[in-house]
CSV table of C-alpha atoms in Angstrom, one decimal:
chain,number,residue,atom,x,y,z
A,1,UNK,CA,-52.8,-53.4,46.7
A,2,UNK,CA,-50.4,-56.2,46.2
A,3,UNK,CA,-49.9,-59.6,47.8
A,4,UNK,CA,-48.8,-58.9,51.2
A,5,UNK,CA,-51.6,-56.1,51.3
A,6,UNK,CA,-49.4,-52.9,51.1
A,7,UNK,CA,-50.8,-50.1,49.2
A,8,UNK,CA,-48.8,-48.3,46.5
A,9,UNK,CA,-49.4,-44.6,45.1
A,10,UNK,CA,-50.8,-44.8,41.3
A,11,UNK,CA,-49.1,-41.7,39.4
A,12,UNK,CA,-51.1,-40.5,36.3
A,13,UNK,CA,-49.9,-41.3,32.9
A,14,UNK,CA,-49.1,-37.4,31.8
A,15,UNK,CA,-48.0,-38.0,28.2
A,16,UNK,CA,-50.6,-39.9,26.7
A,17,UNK,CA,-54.3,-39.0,26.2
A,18,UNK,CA,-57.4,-40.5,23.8
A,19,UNK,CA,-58.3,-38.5,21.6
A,20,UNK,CA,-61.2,-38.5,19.3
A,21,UNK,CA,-60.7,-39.8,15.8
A,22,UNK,CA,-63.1,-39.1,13.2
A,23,UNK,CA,-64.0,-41.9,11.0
A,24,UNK,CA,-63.1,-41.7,7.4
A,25,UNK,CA,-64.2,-43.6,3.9
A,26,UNK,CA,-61.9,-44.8,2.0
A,27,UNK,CA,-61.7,-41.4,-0.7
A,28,UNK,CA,-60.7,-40.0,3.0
A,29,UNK,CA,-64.4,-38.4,3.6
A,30,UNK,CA,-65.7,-38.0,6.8
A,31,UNK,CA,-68.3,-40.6,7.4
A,32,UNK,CA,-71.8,-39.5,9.0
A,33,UNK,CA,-74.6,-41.4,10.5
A,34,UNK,CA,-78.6,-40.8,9.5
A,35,UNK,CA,-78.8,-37.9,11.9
A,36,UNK,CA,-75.9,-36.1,10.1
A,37,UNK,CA,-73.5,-35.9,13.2
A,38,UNK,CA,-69.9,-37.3,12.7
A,39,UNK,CA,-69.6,-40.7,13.2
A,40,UNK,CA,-66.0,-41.2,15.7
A,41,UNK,CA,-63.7,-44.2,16.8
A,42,UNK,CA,-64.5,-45.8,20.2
A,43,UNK,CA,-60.6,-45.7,20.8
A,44,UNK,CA,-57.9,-44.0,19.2
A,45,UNK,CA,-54.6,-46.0,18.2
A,46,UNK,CA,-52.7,-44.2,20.9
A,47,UNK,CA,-55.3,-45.5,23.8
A,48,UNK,CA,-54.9,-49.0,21.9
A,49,UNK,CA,-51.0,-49.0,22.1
A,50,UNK,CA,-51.4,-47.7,26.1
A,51,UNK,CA,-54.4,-50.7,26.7
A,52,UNK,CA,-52.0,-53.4,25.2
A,53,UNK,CA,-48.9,-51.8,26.8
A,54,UNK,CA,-47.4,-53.8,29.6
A,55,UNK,CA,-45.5,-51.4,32.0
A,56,UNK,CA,-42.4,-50.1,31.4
A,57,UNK,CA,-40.0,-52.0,33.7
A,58,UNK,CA,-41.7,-55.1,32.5
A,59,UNK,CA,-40.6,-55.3,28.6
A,60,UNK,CA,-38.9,-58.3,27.1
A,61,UNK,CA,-36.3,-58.2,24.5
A,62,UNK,CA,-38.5,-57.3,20.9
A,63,UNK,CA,-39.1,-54.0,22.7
A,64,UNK,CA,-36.1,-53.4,24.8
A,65,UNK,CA,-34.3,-51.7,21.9
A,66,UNK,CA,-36.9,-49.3,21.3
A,67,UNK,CA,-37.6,-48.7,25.0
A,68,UNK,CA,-33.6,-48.1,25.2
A,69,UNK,CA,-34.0,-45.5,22.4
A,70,UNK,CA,-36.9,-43.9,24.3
A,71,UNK,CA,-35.5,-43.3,27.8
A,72,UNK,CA,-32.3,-42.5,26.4
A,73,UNK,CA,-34.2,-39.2,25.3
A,74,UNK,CA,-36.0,-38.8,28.9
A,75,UNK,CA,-34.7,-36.9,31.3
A,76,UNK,CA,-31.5,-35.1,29.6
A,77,UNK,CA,-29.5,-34.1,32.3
A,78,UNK,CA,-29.3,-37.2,34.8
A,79,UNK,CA,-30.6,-39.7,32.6
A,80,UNK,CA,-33.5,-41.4,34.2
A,81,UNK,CA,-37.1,-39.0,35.0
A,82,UNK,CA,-38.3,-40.0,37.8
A,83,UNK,CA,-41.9,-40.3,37.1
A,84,UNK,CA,-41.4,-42.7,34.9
A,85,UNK,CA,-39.1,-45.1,37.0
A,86,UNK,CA,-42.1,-46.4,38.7
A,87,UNK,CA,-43.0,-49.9,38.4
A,88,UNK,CA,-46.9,-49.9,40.0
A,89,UNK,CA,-48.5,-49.2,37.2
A,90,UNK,CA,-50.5,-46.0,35.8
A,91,UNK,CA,-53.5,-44.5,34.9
A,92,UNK,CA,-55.1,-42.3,32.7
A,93,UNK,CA,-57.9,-40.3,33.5
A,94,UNK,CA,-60.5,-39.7,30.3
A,95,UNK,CA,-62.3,-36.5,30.7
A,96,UNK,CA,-64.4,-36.5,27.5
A,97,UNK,CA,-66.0,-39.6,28.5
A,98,UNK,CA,-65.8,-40.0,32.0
A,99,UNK,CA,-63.5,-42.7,32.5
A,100,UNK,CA,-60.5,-43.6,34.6
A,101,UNK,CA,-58.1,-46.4,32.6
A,102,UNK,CA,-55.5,-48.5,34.0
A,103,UNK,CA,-52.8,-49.9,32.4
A,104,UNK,CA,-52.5,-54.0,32.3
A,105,UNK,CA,-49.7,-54.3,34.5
A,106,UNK,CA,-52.5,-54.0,36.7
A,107,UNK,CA,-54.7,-56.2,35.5
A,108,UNK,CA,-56.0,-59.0,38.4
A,109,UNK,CA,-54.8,-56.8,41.4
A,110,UNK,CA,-56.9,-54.6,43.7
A,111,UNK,CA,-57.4,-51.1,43.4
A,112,UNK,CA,-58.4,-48.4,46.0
A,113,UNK,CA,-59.9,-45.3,45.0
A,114,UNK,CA,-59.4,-42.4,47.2
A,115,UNK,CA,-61.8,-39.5,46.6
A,116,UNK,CA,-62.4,-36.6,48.9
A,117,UNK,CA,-66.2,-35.4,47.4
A,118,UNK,CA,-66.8,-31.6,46.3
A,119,UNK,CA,-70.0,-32.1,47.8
A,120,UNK,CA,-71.7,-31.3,45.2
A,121,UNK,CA,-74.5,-33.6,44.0
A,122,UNK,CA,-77.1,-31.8,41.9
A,123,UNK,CA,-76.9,-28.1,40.5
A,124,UNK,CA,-79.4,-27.5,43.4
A,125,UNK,CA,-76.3,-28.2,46.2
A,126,UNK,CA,-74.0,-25.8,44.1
A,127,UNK,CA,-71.9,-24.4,46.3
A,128,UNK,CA,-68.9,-22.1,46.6
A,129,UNK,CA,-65.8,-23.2,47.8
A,130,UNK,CA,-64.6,-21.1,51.0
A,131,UNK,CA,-61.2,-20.3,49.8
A,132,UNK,CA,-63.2,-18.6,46.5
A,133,UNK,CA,-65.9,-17.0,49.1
A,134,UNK,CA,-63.2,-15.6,50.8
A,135,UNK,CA,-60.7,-14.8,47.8
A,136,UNK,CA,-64.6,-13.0,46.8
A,137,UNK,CA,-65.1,-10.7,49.8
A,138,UNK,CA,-61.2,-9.5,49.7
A,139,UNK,CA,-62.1,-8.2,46.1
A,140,UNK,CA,-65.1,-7.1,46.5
A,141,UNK,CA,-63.3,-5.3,50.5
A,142,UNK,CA,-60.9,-3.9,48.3
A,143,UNK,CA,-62.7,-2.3,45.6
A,144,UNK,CA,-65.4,-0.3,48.2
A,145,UNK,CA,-62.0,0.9,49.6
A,146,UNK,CA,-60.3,1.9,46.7
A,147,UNK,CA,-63.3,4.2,45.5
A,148,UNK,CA,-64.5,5.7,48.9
A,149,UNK,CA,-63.2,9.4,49.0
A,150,UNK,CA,-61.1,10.3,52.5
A,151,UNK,CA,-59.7,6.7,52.8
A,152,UNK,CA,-56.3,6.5,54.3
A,153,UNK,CA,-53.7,4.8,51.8
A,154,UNK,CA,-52.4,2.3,54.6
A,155,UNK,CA,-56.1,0.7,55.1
A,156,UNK,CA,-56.1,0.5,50.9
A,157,UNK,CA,-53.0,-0.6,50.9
A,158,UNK,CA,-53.5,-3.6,53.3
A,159,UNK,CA,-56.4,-4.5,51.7
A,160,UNK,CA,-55.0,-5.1,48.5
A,161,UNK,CA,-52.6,-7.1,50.2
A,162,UNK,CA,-55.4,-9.0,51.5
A,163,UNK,CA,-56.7,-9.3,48.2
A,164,UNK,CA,-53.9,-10.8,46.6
A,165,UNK,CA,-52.9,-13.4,49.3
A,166,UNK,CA,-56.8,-14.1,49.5
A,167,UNK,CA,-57.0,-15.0,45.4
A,168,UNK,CA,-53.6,-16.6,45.4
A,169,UNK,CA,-54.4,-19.2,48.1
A,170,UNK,CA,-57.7,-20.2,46.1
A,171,UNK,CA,-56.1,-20.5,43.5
A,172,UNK,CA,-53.5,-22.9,45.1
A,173,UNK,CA,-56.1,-25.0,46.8
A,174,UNK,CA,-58.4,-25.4,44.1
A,175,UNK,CA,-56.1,-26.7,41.6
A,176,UNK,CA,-55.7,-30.1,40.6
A,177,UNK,CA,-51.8,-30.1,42.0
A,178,UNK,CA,-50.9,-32.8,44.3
A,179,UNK,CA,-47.2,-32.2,46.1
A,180,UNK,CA,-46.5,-36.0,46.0
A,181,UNK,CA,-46.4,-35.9,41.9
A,182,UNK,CA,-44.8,-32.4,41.4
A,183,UNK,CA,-42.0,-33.3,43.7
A,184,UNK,CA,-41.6,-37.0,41.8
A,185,UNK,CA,-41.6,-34.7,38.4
A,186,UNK,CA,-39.4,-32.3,39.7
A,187,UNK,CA,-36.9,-34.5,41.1
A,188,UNK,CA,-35.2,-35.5,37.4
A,189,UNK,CA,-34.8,-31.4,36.9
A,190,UNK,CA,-31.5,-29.3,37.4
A,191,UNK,CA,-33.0,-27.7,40.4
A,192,UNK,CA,-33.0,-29.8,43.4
A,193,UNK,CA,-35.9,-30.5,45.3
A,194,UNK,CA,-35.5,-31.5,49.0
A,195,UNK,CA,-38.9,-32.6,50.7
């Protein structure tokens, strides 16, 4: 949220991560601890550089050279990707350790954090999501038909049909796609996309 109180979308940072660097003595062994496991960095140098990293519209002239040389290699065809032509910051979501990082162009302000529960609390409350349920019965709908002797080929037929849309619209749903950030990708490709 800024100053006047307006709230702007964070994107993800897509091209970065944090991975896990195994610590090494200096004949380049690995090092271990008492119990024998592998002993590992708290943060790698890339999370470091990202940490440090003020955003990208924001650099002063030490860096401007370098950034030049970087987004001169972005985007081929029309020069500037979009994604990266965003000056509210980012974030980057660790999954290994459960984290959610922000970069410090953000550091001060106020951050909202949108989440629409699973509803899932304990393995108890497990449940299945409808679109799977449903995606489920299709199958299972399909695969009686398909084996039963003296079924007409029209009712296997739409079935199958049912089958496929079924699976393909859990598969949609439950990924982790949001149109917002694959149209903002997708905008700095050959193929336009109108929304």
């Amino acid at each position: 949220i800024d100053n006047a109180g307006l709230e702007y979308i964070l994107y993800p940072a897509r091209k970065t991560s944090n991975p896990q660097s195994i610590l090494q003595d200096g004949n380049y062994d690995y090092s271990f601890d008492t119990d024998g496991t592998l002993l590992a960095a708290a943060n790698s140098e890339t999370w470091d550089k990202f940490k440090d990293s003020t955003n990208r519209n924001n650099t002063n002239q030490d860096n401007l050279d370098e950034f030049e040389r970087y987004r001169s290699t972005q985007g081929g065809r029309y020069g500037l990707e979009p994604e990266l032509a965003n000056s509210n910051g980012v974030y980057y979501i660790d999954n290994l350790r459960g984290r959610i990082f922000f970069d410090s162009s953000l550091a001060g302000k106020i951050i909202t954090l949108k989440y629409i529960s699973d509803s899932l609390g304990t393995d108890n409350e497990m449940v299945v999501h409808k679109f799977a349920e449903e995606a489920l019965y299709k199958h299972i709908a399909h695969a009686i038909l398909a084996t039963r002797a003296n079924t007409q080929e029209y009712l296997v037929l739409r079935f199958k049909k049912e089958k496929f849309a079924a699976t393909r619209q859990a598969k949609l749903r439950l990924s982790n796609l949001k149109s917002e950030e694959l149209a903002q990708v997708m905008r700095g490709k050959s193929k336009i996309i109108k929304h």
